[in-house]
XYZ file of C-alpha atoms in Angstrom:
761
model
C 0.049 -0.079 0.099
C 1.455 3.588 -0.961
C 1.235 6.410 1.495
C -0.091 4.748 4.668
C 0.513 6.980 7.535
C 3.057 5.181 10.116
C 3.472 7.340 13.679
C 4.421 6.884 17.158
C 1.468 7.673 19.166
C 2.261 10.044 22.000
C 5.228 11.389 20.035
C 5.158 14.997 19.360
C 8.098 15.674 17.167
C 7.288 15.506 13.423
C 10.081 13.133 12.906
C 8.265 10.438 14.538
C 5.810 10.154 11.444
C 6.344 8.440 7.778
C 4.738 7.195 4.676
C 5.084 4.028 3.029
C 6.695 4.191 -0.360
C 5.406 2.296 -3.898
C 6.801 -0.891 -2.378
C 4.898 -0.522 0.806
C 8.297 0.308 2.954
C 8.825 2.839 5.574
C 11.280 4.227 7.812
C 10.950 5.930 11.108
C 14.194 7.570 12.354
C 15.402 8.849 16.050
C 12.717 7.042 18.005
C 13.257 7.515 21.789
C 14.271 4.525 23.566
C 11.601 2.373 25.335
C 8.706 0.573 24.462
C 6.670 2.248 22.030
C 3.227 2.259 20.279
C 3.031 2.615 16.445
C -0.248 3.381 14.782
C -1.187 2.956 10.950
C -3.905 4.745 9.375
C -4.773 4.334 5.412
C -7.931 5.834 3.770
C -10.485 2.707 3.155
C -8.650 0.303 5.075
C -9.329 -0.162 9.417
C -6.442 1.487 11.363
C -4.364 -0.190 13.241
C -1.724 -0.051 16.450
C 0.864 -2.328 17.417
C 2.053 -2.042 21.061
C 4.930 -3.170 23.417
C 7.354 -2.153 20.617
C 11.135 -2.546 22.248
C 13.407 0.342 20.598
C 17.131 -0.392 21.602
C 20.160 1.358 20.765
C 21.667 -1.597 18.700
C 19.376 -3.078 16.714
C 16.668 -1.981 14.083
C 13.454 -3.054 14.558
C 11.056 -4.271 11.555
C 7.506 -4.152 11.562
C 5.421 -6.050 8.989
C 1.917 -5.181 8.889
C -1.258 -5.890 7.053
C -4.331 -3.940 6.939
C -8.111 -4.960 6.781
C -10.040 -3.168 3.965
C -13.063 -1.495 5.066
C -16.449 -2.441 3.445
C -18.232 0.869 4.120
C -16.222 4.024 3.962
C -17.150 6.146 7.444
C -16.459 9.121 8.665
C -15.353 8.408 12.124
C -12.894 5.491 12.611
C -11.499 3.590 15.967
C -7.929 2.537 16.278
C -7.684 -1.139 16.897
C -4.969 -2.375 18.965
C -3.028 -5.683 17.113
C -4.529 -8.058 20.055
C -2.953 -11.522 20.830
C -5.765 -13.183 19.448
C -5.531 -11.456 15.892
C -3.204 -13.912 14.381
C -0.619 -14.130 11.434
C -2.941 -16.377 9.999
C -6.475 -14.393 9.273
C -8.341 -17.512 8.392
C -7.821 -18.307 12.364
C -10.373 -16.690 14.512
C -10.923 -19.067 17.240
C -8.375 -20.841 19.788
C -6.025 -19.196 18.390
C -3.314 -16.247 19.217
C -0.104 -14.947 18.209
C 2.944 -14.456 19.978
C 6.024 -12.654 19.755
C 9.795 -13.208 20.304
C 9.161 -10.945 23.304
C 6.950 -13.101 24.760
C 8.796 -16.235 24.669
C 12.121 -14.226 25.993
C 10.171 -12.047 28.622
C 8.047 -14.611 30.419
C 9.699 -16.043 33.912
C 10.968 -19.743 33.278
C 10.320 -19.765 29.570
C 14.015 -20.111 28.678
C 13.485 -18.741 25.371
C 11.470 -21.608 24.447
C 8.124 -21.062 22.395
C 6.817 -24.420 23.738
C 7.358 -23.658 27.214
C 6.017 -20.029 26.515
C 2.808 -21.410 25.243
C 2.406 -23.379 28.701
C 1.359 -20.297 30.183
C -1.755 -19.849 27.678
C -5.280 -20.838 28.418
C -5.834 -24.523 27.992
C -2.545 -25.637 28.172
C -0.886 -27.937 30.566
C 2.750 -27.657 30.498
C 3.736 -28.954 34.243
C 7.009 -30.916 33.402
C 10.002 -29.548 34.794
C 11.743 -31.696 32.380
C 10.067 -31.588 29.042
C 8.283 -28.959 27.371
C 5.581 -31.230 25.794
C 2.628 -29.477 25.356
C -0.784 -30.626 26.793
C -3.581 -29.001 24.613
C -7.268 -29.377 26.575
C -6.446 -32.787 27.971
C -5.011 -34.232 24.554
C -1.978 -35.993 24.187
C 0.924 -33.905 22.952
C 0.994 -36.322 20.188
C -1.833 -34.240 18.932
C 0.434 -31.169 18.040
C 1.277 -30.221 14.633
C 4.652 -28.005 14.225
C 4.790 -26.088 11.224
C 7.792 -23.699 9.882
C 7.276 -21.619 6.946
C 4.171 -23.649 5.639
C 5.722 -26.756 6.012
C 5.080 -29.433 8.229
C 8.602 -30.680 10.458
C 9.285 -33.115 12.765
C 9.721 -32.727 16.360
C 12.068 -29.689 16.867
C 13.645 -30.656 20.256
C 16.757 -32.072 21.759
C 16.996 -35.298 22.968
C 13.608 -36.067 21.187
C 12.158 -39.579 21.946
C 10.401 -41.401 18.485
C 6.786 -40.726 18.420
C 6.965 -37.339 20.529
C 6.584 -33.806 20.158
C 8.428 -32.197 22.722
C 11.739 -32.706 24.756
C 14.135 -31.309 27.369
C 15.656 -28.567 25.231
C 13.655 -26.774 21.798
C 15.937 -26.516 19.057
C 13.703 -23.458 18.016
C 15.657 -20.477 18.596
C 13.509 -17.367 19.421
C 15.997 -14.917 17.645
C 15.152 -16.094 14.032
C 11.318 -15.947 14.685
C 8.782 -13.416 13.396
C 5.426 -13.002 14.826
C 3.550 -16.540 14.913
C 0.508 -18.373 15.641
C -0.085 -20.625 18.253
C -3.916 -22.526 17.987
C -5.625 -24.951 20.320
C -8.617 -26.151 18.760
C -10.663 -25.976 15.557
C -7.990 -24.834 13.325
C -8.482 -23.426 9.521
C -8.823 -25.923 6.945
C -5.069 -25.530 5.777
C -3.919 -27.748 8.721
C -4.210 -31.716 8.641
C -2.777 -34.734 10.465
C -3.374 -32.787 13.909
C -6.206 -33.610 16.436
C -5.010 -31.254 19.356
C -3.133 -28.066 17.916
C -0.925 -25.935 15.664
C 2.485 -24.484 16.552
C 2.694 -22.357 13.085
C 6.049 -20.585 13.251
C 7.468 -17.808 10.730
C 10.952 -17.221 10.304
C 11.848 -13.822 10.167
C 14.229 -11.939 7.454
C 17.295 -10.292 8.289
C 17.739 -6.806 7.975
C 18.337 -5.677 4.578
C 19.814 -2.389 5.463
C 21.941 -2.674 8.105
C 24.668 -5.574 9.234
C 23.622 -6.815 13.117
C 24.906 -9.283 15.382
C 23.869 -10.841 18.427
C 26.207 -13.037 20.945
C 24.844 -14.907 24.058
C 26.317 -16.654 26.961
C 24.082 -18.507 29.417
C 23.481 -21.853 31.072
C 21.383 -23.381 28.575
C 24.175 -22.330 25.481
C 26.456 -20.136 23.818
C 24.742 -18.519 20.710
C 25.584 -15.989 17.964
C 23.464 -14.484 15.617
C 24.520 -12.476 12.682
C 22.013 -10.658 9.860
C 22.498 -8.212 7.149
C 22.076 -7.311 3.534
C 24.259 -9.315 1.080
C 25.382 -5.804 -0.518
C 24.327 -2.481 0.718
C 21.790 -0.883 -1.508
C 20.213 -4.207 -2.343
C 17.207 -5.987 -1.019
C 18.526 -9.565 -0.690
C 19.506 -10.037 2.917
C 20.713 -13.109 5.302
C 20.056 -14.364 8.693
C 21.881 -17.036 10.588
C 22.013 -18.579 14.047
C 24.272 -21.055 15.977
C 24.445 -22.116 19.694
C 26.158 -24.949 21.454
C 25.842 -26.412 24.752
C 27.431 -24.953 27.366
C 26.603 -27.268 30.483
C 30.196 -29.318 29.807
C 32.035 -26.056 30.797
C 29.387 -25.331 33.898
C 29.924 -28.497 35.388
C 31.662 -27.087 38.385
C 28.827 -25.279 39.155
C 27.160 -28.467 40.116
C 23.764 -27.359 38.941
C 20.800 -29.977 39.730
C 19.532 -30.509 35.732
C 17.867 -33.948 36.662
C 21.060 -35.998 35.554
C 24.728 -36.297 36.627
C 25.472 -37.059 32.653
C 26.245 -33.951 30.724
C 23.899 -33.096 27.656
C 25.632 -32.055 24.336
C 23.865 -30.358 21.940
C 24.139 -27.677 19.019
C 21.900 -26.184 16.673
C 21.722 -24.029 13.786
C 19.255 -21.624 11.577
C 19.690 -19.814 8.438
C 17.264 -17.992 6.043
C 18.276 -16.215 2.768
C 15.635 -13.659 1.346
C 15.990 -12.485 -2.410
C 13.401 -10.193 -3.988
C 13.657 -10.419 -7.639
C 11.883 -7.728 -10.196
C 10.109 -10.661 -12.424
C 9.956 -14.033 -10.337
C 8.769 -12.892 -7.031
C 10.305 -13.259 -3.778
C 13.108 -16.342 -3.370
C 13.679 -17.700 0.194
C 16.058 -20.373 1.332
C 15.792 -21.789 4.939
C 16.827 -24.454 7.128
C 17.267 -25.352 10.853
C 18.587 -28.262 12.459
C 20.025 -29.861 15.830
C 22.263 -32.645 16.969
C 22.384 -34.227 20.567
C 23.566 -36.679 22.700
C 23.813 -37.624 26.264
C 25.445 -40.972 27.891
C 24.036 -41.857 31.549
C 26.656 -43.832 33.066
C 25.448 -45.366 36.399
C 27.328 -48.553 36.302
C 30.825 -46.477 37.479
C 28.741 -45.120 40.379
C 28.934 -46.279 44.283
C 25.970 -44.402 45.305
C 21.835 -45.162 44.186
C 21.109 -42.778 41.469
C 18.413 -40.450 41.310
C 18.074 -39.715 37.525
C 15.069 -37.537 36.119
C 15.981 -38.354 32.272
C 16.656 -42.144 32.454
C 16.131 -45.389 34.356
C 17.682 -46.181 36.890
C 19.275 -49.993 36.531
C 21.160 -49.568 33.131
C 23.506 -47.334 31.417
C 21.973 -45.496 28.378
C 23.440 -43.746 25.438
C 21.013 -41.577 23.392
C 21.481 -39.968 20.424
C 19.091 -37.566 18.023
C 19.647 -35.339 15.520
C 16.781 -33.192 12.878
C 16.860 -30.900 9.948
C 15.093 -29.073 7.886
C 15.873 -27.304 4.417
C 13.307 -25.598 2.324
C 13.260 -23.572 -0.659
C 9.976 -20.978 -0.877
C 8.608 -18.848 -3.808
C 5.944 -15.975 -3.314
C 4.836 -14.601 -6.565
C 2.193 -11.958 -7.416
C -0.145 -12.872 -10.380
C -1.793 -9.725 -10.001
C -2.214 -7.410 -7.027
C -5.091 -9.225 -5.502
C -3.536 -12.590 -6.190
C -0.279 -14.247 -5.008
C 1.182 -17.806 -5.442
C 3.163 -19.219 -3.091
C 5.401 -22.566 -3.739
C 7.739 -24.410 -1.136
C 9.851 -27.567 -1.598
C 11.556 -28.863 1.466
C 13.636 -31.938 2.531
C 13.485 -32.800 6.176
C 15.126 -35.665 8.471
C 14.773 -37.230 11.985
C 16.926 -39.615 13.691
C 16.800 -41.257 17.106
C 19.161 -44.036 18.202
C 19.537 -45.673 21.681
C 21.573 -48.473 23.434
C 21.091 -49.808 27.060
C 23.251 -51.760 28.913
C 21.832 -53.414 32.193
C 23.753 -53.287 35.358
C 24.740 -56.604 37.601
C 25.865 -55.732 40.805
C 27.008 -57.461 44.416
C 23.966 -57.731 46.643
C 25.666 -56.829 49.394
C 28.803 -54.014 48.519
C 26.931 -52.894 45.412
C 29.817 -53.083 43.365
C 29.577 -53.838 39.759
C 29.495 -57.187 38.591
C 28.853 -57.183 35.054
C 27.269 -55.345 32.381
C 24.733 -56.771 29.438
C 23.456 -55.090 26.241
C 19.432 -55.646 26.430
C 18.434 -52.699 24.057
C 19.381 -50.983 20.861
C 16.994 -49.360 17.922
C 17.560 -47.139 15.612
C 14.996 -45.042 13.638
C 15.075 -42.536 10.660
C 12.555 -40.927 8.798
C 13.334 -38.848 5.684
C 10.557 -36.493 4.059
C 10.373 -34.888 0.970
C 7.913 -32.425 0.446
C 6.257 -29.944 -2.180
C 3.521 -27.622 -1.147
C 1.588 -24.619 -3.066
C -1.121 -22.296 -2.207
C -2.985 -19.563 -4.000
C -4.380 -16.744 -2.274
C -6.971 -14.434 -4.149
C -9.021 -11.458 -2.999
C -12.208 -11.353 -5.011
C -13.313 -7.961 -3.384
C -13.323 -6.200 0.035
C -15.545 -8.995 1.458
C -14.121 -11.999 -0.304
C -10.862 -13.954 0.060
C -10.393 -17.556 -0.751
C -7.287 -19.687 -0.176
C -6.256 -23.185 -1.635
C -3.742 -25.188 -2.170
C -1.948 -29.160 -1.408
C 0.760 -30.750 0.571
C 2.286 -33.377 -0.752
C 5.369 -35.710 0.910
C 6.996 -38.540 0.358
C 7.963 -40.451 3.366
C 10.774 -42.811 3.977
C 10.981 -44.625 7.116
C 13.624 -46.933 8.707
C 13.629 -48.596 12.030
C 15.479 -51.503 13.485
C 14.847 -52.327 17.038
C 15.733 -55.155 19.242
C 15.275 -56.012 22.994
C 16.938 -58.883 25.512
C 14.746 -59.361 28.422
C 16.898 -61.738 29.885
C 21.008 -62.349 29.858
C 20.501 -65.755 28.944
C 18.189 -65.089 26.169
C 18.966 -64.093 22.707
C 18.090 -60.455 21.141
C 14.244 -60.378 20.090
C 13.615 -58.241 17.301
C 10.682 -56.166 17.569
C 10.921 -54.252 14.420
C 13.067 -54.418 11.206
C 11.389 -52.221 8.571
C 12.235 -50.058 5.499
C 8.809 -48.478 3.927
C 7.797 -45.856 1.914
C 4.451 -43.727 1.574
C 2.955 -40.602 0.645
C 0.629 -37.759 2.418
C -1.350 -35.908 0.198
C -3.474 -32.989 1.882
C -5.541 -30.610 -0.407
C -7.634 -27.845 0.956
C -9.761 -24.631 0.677
C -10.758 -22.071 2.442
C -12.600 -18.667 2.157
C -13.325 -15.531 4.285
C -16.277 -13.569 3.560
C -16.794 -10.641 5.570
C -20.755 -10.369 5.659
C -20.698 -6.974 7.163
C -18.193 -4.859 9.217
C -18.725 -6.522 12.329
C -19.989 -10.315 10.899
C -17.261 -12.571 9.479
C -17.672 -15.696 8.292
C -14.809 -18.765 7.480
C -15.390 -21.825 5.902
C -13.163 -24.900 4.310
C -12.531 -28.236 3.816
C -9.237 -30.384 4.196
C -8.542 -33.519 2.779
C -5.917 -36.449 3.460
C -4.573 -39.460 1.927
C -1.998 -41.473 3.449
C -0.951 -44.575 1.400
C 0.633 -46.199 4.258
C -2.455 -48.816 4.166
C -6.136 -48.598 3.202
C -7.537 -46.523 6.333
C -5.763 -43.325 5.669
C -8.304 -41.259 3.839
C -10.791 -38.424 5.550
C -12.597 -35.201 4.452
C -12.773 -32.826 6.890
C -15.022 -29.455 7.007
C -14.080 -26.882 9.114
C -15.938 -23.593 9.680
C -15.968 -20.355 12.072
C -18.127 -17.280 12.731
C -16.784 -13.974 14.260
C -19.308 -11.316 15.546
C -18.353 -7.829 16.919
C -21.646 -7.329 18.392
C -20.877 -4.222 19.799
C -17.940 -1.806 20.125
C -14.864 -4.083 22.019
C -17.117 -7.126 22.410
C -16.795 -10.230 20.043
C -18.421 -13.591 19.803
C -17.104 -16.155 17.825
C -18.004 -20.142 17.269
C -15.989 -22.554 15.270
C -16.155 -26.306 14.508
C -13.409 -28.825 12.759
C -13.296 -32.095 12.121
C -9.473 -33.572 12.570
C -7.734 -36.568 11.703
C -4.368 -37.720 12.462
C -1.985 -41.067 11.752
C -0.203 -42.982 14.696
C 3.771 -42.476 15.057
C 5.236 -44.238 12.656
C 6.961 -47.094 14.525
C 3.352 -48.134 15.910
C 2.610 -49.415 12.330
C 5.585 -51.865 12.552
C 6.483 -53.319 15.671
C 6.087 -56.980 15.860
C 4.024 -57.964 18.866
C 5.402 -61.578 18.496
C 9.248 -61.244 17.959
C 8.943 -65.138 16.707
C 7.759 -64.031 13.556
C 7.688 -61.014 10.954
C 4.120 -59.986 10.929
C 3.168 -56.705 11.914
C -0.619 -56.793 13.154
C -0.822 -53.115 13.335
C -0.005 -52.054 10.074
C -3.680 -51.396 9.146
C -4.259 -49.016 12.115
C -6.431 -46.007 10.744
C -6.409 -42.545 11.512
C -7.332 -41.126 14.973
C -10.271 -38.548 14.794
C -11.918 -36.032 16.745
C -14.476 -33.221 16.556
C -13.717 -29.819 17.955
C -16.660 -27.397 18.951
C -15.570 -23.820 20.332
C -17.681 -20.810 21.707
C -15.855 -17.559 22.840
C -16.295 -14.259 24.102
C -13.588 -11.328 23.725
C -14.135 -7.986 25.756
C -11.408 -5.547 25.135
C -12.082 -3.183 28.127
C -9.426 -1.173 27.150
C -6.878 -0.619 24.832
C -4.201 -2.183 27.051
C -6.811 -4.645 28.993
C -8.566 -7.789 27.429
C -10.898 -10.409 28.811
C -11.595 -13.534 26.981
C -13.949 -16.667 28.139
C -13.669 -19.695 25.805
C -15.691 -23.292 26.386
C -15.286 -26.267 24.188
C -16.058 -29.725 23.651
C -14.124 -32.373 21.932
C -15.413 -35.795 21.002
C -12.507 -38.086 20.242
C -12.954 -41.808 18.486
C -10.906 -44.282 16.050
C -8.194 -44.425 19.242
C -6.145 -47.406 18.980
C -6.553 -49.827 21.927
C -5.774 -53.390 22.438
C -7.848 -55.996 20.938
C -8.832 -57.791 24.046
C -10.529 -56.047 27.345
C -7.805 -53.828 28.719
C -7.622 -49.968 29.783
C -4.245 -49.471 27.859
C -4.820 -46.487 24.912
C -2.639 -44.479 22.481
C -4.594 -41.585 23.720
C -2.092 -41.425 26.566
C 0.683 -41.425 24.713
C 3.668 -38.942 23.939
C 4.539 -37.341 27.334
C 7.612 -39.174 28.806
C 10.956 -40.667 28.052
C 9.905 -44.126 26.857
C 8.335 -45.039 23.686
C 4.775 -46.784 24.240
C 5.568 -50.486 22.720
C 2.270 -51.996 21.893
C 2.686 -55.730 23.138
C -0.634 -57.189 21.829
C -2.190 -56.316 18.379
C -4.256 -53.086 18.353
C -7.747 -51.602 17.079
C -9.185 -48.546 16.329
C -11.946 -48.786 19.054
C -10.967 -46.365 21.925
C -13.024 -43.289 22.318
C -12.625 -40.392 24.398
C -13.841 -36.746 25.375
C -12.483 -33.392 26.242
C -14.675 -30.786 27.596
C -13.933 -27.157 29.690
C -13.772 -23.478 30.476
C -10.905 -21.274 29.934
C -10.736 -17.417 31.392
C -8.005 -14.854 30.235
C -7.342 -11.870 31.520
C -4.614 -9.991 30.082
C -3.245 -6.522 30.760
C -0.586 -5.956 27.606
C 2.281 -3.824 28.520
C 2.043 -0.484 29.408
C 2.551 1.902 32.178
C 5.446 -0.287 32.921
C 3.939 -3.407 33.772
C 1.891 -6.312 32.124
C -0.066 -9.375 33.726
C -1.433 -12.430 32.111
C -3.936 -14.403 34.374
C -5.505 -17.971 32.515
C -7.381 -20.264 34.350
C -8.924 -23.551 32.862
C -11.205 -26.050 34.388
C -11.355 -29.115 32.059
C -12.519 -33.031 32.284
C -10.502 -35.637 30.042
C -12.061 -38.872 29.864
C -11.272 -41.969 27.562
C -12.666 -45.631 27.166
C -10.379 -48.622 26.483
C -11.380 -51.831 24.824
C -12.567 -52.807 28.479
C -15.570 -50.443 27.894
C -14.436 -48.661 30.938
C -14.460 -44.594 31.526
C -11.289 -43.629 32.785
C -9.129 -40.342 33.538
C -6.754 -39.478 30.813
C -3.083 -39.343 31.994
C -3.410 -35.696 31.440
C -6.878 -34.727 33.282
C -5.541 -32.597 35.895
C -8.852 -31.152 35.798
C -7.499 -27.393 36.644
C -4.565 -24.921 35.350
C -4.179 -21.542 37.153
C -1.242 -19.284 35.763
C -0.230 -15.779 36.952
C 2.529 -13.908 35.570
C 3.452 -10.343 35.913
C 6.329 -8.215 35.017
C 7.458 -4.720 35.520
C 10.157 -2.299 33.688
C 11.487 0.819 35.096
C 13.872 2.545 33.417
C 16.511 3.927 35.821
C 17.594 7.193 34.159
C 15.618 9.844 31.988
C 17.084 8.665 28.451
C 16.040 4.729 29.519
C 19.396 3.896 28.854
C 19.557 1.414 31.946
C 16.287 -0.643 32.496
C 15.475 -2.960 35.325
C 13.626 -5.677 34.275
C 11.596 -7.847 36.536
C 8.674 -11.006 36.278
C 7.290 -13.639 37.917
C 5.246 -16.812 37.626
C 2.658 -18.912 39.866
C 1.483 -22.157 38.402
C -0.844 -24.486 40.081
C -2.435 -27.612 38.246
C -4.235 -30.634 38.990
C -1.882 -33.632 39.938
C -1.124 -36.273 36.654
C -3.028 -39.341 36.809
C -0.804 -42.560 36.895
C -1.661 -46.507 37.532
C -0.360 -48.644 40.261
C 2.823 -50.728 38.440
C 2.471 -54.768 38.025
C 5.602 -55.231 39.743
C 6.001 -58.742 38.357
C 5.651 -57.482 34.348
C 7.752 -54.629 35.396
C 10.520 -56.655 36.385
C 10.185 -58.986 33.301
C 10.440 -56.028 30.741
C 12.516 -53.927 33.145
C 10.405 -51.112 32.749
C 6.962 -49.676 34.560
C 4.108 -52.008 33.345
C 0.933 -50.808 34.596
C -1.830 -52.462 36.165
C -4.419 -52.768 32.872
C -7.125 -53.496 34.852
C -6.394 -50.166 37.434
C -5.451 -47.700 34.484
C -5.459 -44.030 35.835
C -6.943 -44.870 39.212
C -4.217 -42.853 41.428
C -3.224 -39.033 40.931
C -0.064 -37.221 42.048
C -0.163 -34.688 44.244
C -0.818 -31.109 42.723
C 1.968 -29.246 40.892
C 2.684 -26.019 42.397
C 5.754 -23.922 41.253
C 6.670 -19.922 41.854
C 9.378 -18.498 39.303
C 11.274 -14.922 39.605
C 13.115 -13.018 36.824
C 15.274 -10.041 37.326
C 17.617 -8.663 35.210
C 18.870 -5.302 33.930
C 19.160 -4.061 29.820
C 21.828 -1.407 29.134
C 21.822 0.637 25.706
C 25.001 1.902 25.226
C 26.073 3.615 22.220
C 25.148 1.127 19.015
C 25.181 -1.990 21.619
C 22.607 -3.332 23.990
C 23.566 -5.293 27.028
C 20.824 -7.946 28.659
C 21.548 -9.680 31.924
C 18.915 -11.942 33.058
C 18.521 -14.296 35.897
C 15.471 -16.657 36.242
C 15.023 -18.662 39.692
C 12.931 -21.503 38.879
C 10.958 -23.243 41.516
C 12.324 -20.609 44.041
C 10.343 -22.663 46.804
C 12.030 -25.783 46.064
C 8.587 -27.529 45.958
C 8.637 -31.267 45.576
C 6.736 -32.198 42.717
C 6.123 -35.623 41.600
C 6.599 -36.619 38.269
C 6.319 -40.014 37.074
C 6.738 -43.834 38.798
C 10.260 -45.341 37.415
C 11.777 -49.018 37.521
C 14.968 -48.874 40.071
C 15.097 -52.143 41.709
C 17.805 -52.242 44.880
C 20.612 -54.677 43.727
C 21.300 -55.067 47.591
C 17.621 -56.073 48.368
C 16.129 -57.568 45.539
C 12.920 -58.591 47.290
C 12.466 -54.793 47.747
C 9.538 -52.791 45.615
C 11.182 -52.095 42.499
C 9.008 -49.177 41.828
C 9.578 -45.709 42.951
C 8.355 -42.060 42.592
C 10.487 -40.112 40.145
C 10.185 -36.298 41.481
C 10.991 -33.074 39.236
C 13.602 -30.645 39.273
C 14.007 -28.688 42.579
C 15.220 -25.106 42.600
C 17.126 -23.963 39.778
C 18.948 -20.665 38.938
C 19.207 -19.740 35.255
C 21.228 -16.856 33.758
C 22.482 -15.858 30.465
C 24.334 -12.452 29.196
C 23.411 -11.121 25.748
C 24.882 -8.375 23.568
C 23.586 -6.793 20.558
C 25.515 -4.684 18.085
């Protein structure tokens, strides 16, 4: 848009106003330091206000904004703030919100991790100190879809367990993120193969006018980032980041991270953006990470306390993942653009375990025996295309497809007893396609009423049961100034984790009875009410009901169900053939009170009350693993400039988290001894519950704006009260008393101080 007026609110100087040029570019210079509000106005379009924009002395701020055309031309206009519920994807109108890099960096104990940040939002349960799994409205974290720059990506976590969507440390570096979306239900038609939620991440472009650098040192890693133009005066730019684990260098601090082993990891990302005159804009982007940890217990003379592994063996674990993509955005005309993306991704997970045999009286090591080894690799080649067309100021449509070829390899073997040979549980190399066409439309019936509708198709060639057609619809009504009501419906489906299809329930033969499992399905019904009391204060109420079916369960009467999978360091191993006969439901209400950052402080309070039930093949309704029934999060932060020019700013924050304890099952001691792992009593699944989860975190730091440099020093004090929250049951036999109960309770992290120092220049 040409001639959009861009101004800094509350700044009287005329230098605080600019207009966009023929390409929509603009520049505001000499902005005073501190957090600002930027207003965009243009005749015939709805005005927009962006708040919480932090201006520092080192790095330029790039704001890319979309304006909404008015249906009716009116004499009086109201400037609307860009709320967190207004998403980057304007087809997402319910159970969705955008987030910024600053939120991931600002919230106490978020560890600059988008997944841990999302754990503060309504409807999200993130009560594991050891992992960043996202449990949305009682659903398994397996139901989450990770997407980056319009492509589906593997689990972006270091030390990722096969079939999971989380882990201890995120590969996603917030320094390369632009404003992104997080969705918790009834998401638009372009998203598929997910039953719970969507993390739709966007990479930002590097600065195309000025070279900028960032260095950071902290407990969780040493980082470097660089961005800038390839050539001054040209529009092509680059952005690159690299991070390496510093835990090995900090061993002398003896921080209690849940393990005595030293986790090693490193990750990277880059994006190259290349606008052209005739062929549109090309971008090349990549992320990746490598991690390994060796948990060696055989050399210890004391009983171990491991948060990340079993306590009767040495464990060696290796993971890596990577994504490489090439994208082109081409404008066919001013109202139509085509997006094409070619990508290659991979994920590799491997482990081997050595069982420890000790003297029953002295605890000394007698022998080691290899009992487990597996290697799983998935390679995915994908091509996606979408076309966006704006017919007029009322109707916009988007259609496209995702086509991906998957190559899957798995070798898995186990020895249950030292006198037995290894049993092969899986030995497979398979190929299959996933094809997902979709179409969706946004129709603005009036200035106040907007209809969203779409349909998603899915074809998975792994077996004959991988087809679905899924309608999605939503309605948004601004029935009064600052008041909005929305309703949404979505039918969703998802395939099972790859390895589930290929495990042999009987190692004596090569049959894979779970190969023909169908898609798990869910229906989402959502109603929400949003009230913007002031420009910086919002109240939101949302209620939902989710119906789930086609969940894999055992073929005989049992309470085992895959609805409970995906939130631990252990894979779910199906010991018996499974069928798609399981069902479940989730329902609840969510409340959010959010005071956006203004007058030097912010507050976020979320409360979720919910119920999550399922029924296995024994036809008994039970609580899911994730049915804690309530979640309360209270976050607040205060920033105060210590001088008039805001060169030195004190930054503080806190978080208080309360949640119902996780459900768990009494362990079958005999079966656990046989498999050397926790095996539940199948007739008593989830009849027990851990105590409520309680954690209080504090954050304090300084931001110093020096000449062309910004320094930031932050300390997070996690679980400052050192509350002992239970995590799970663990198999930990006592070699000096073999008759003692081998089932023990594993506890989460206690008090943990984290710090980092960052410099931008």
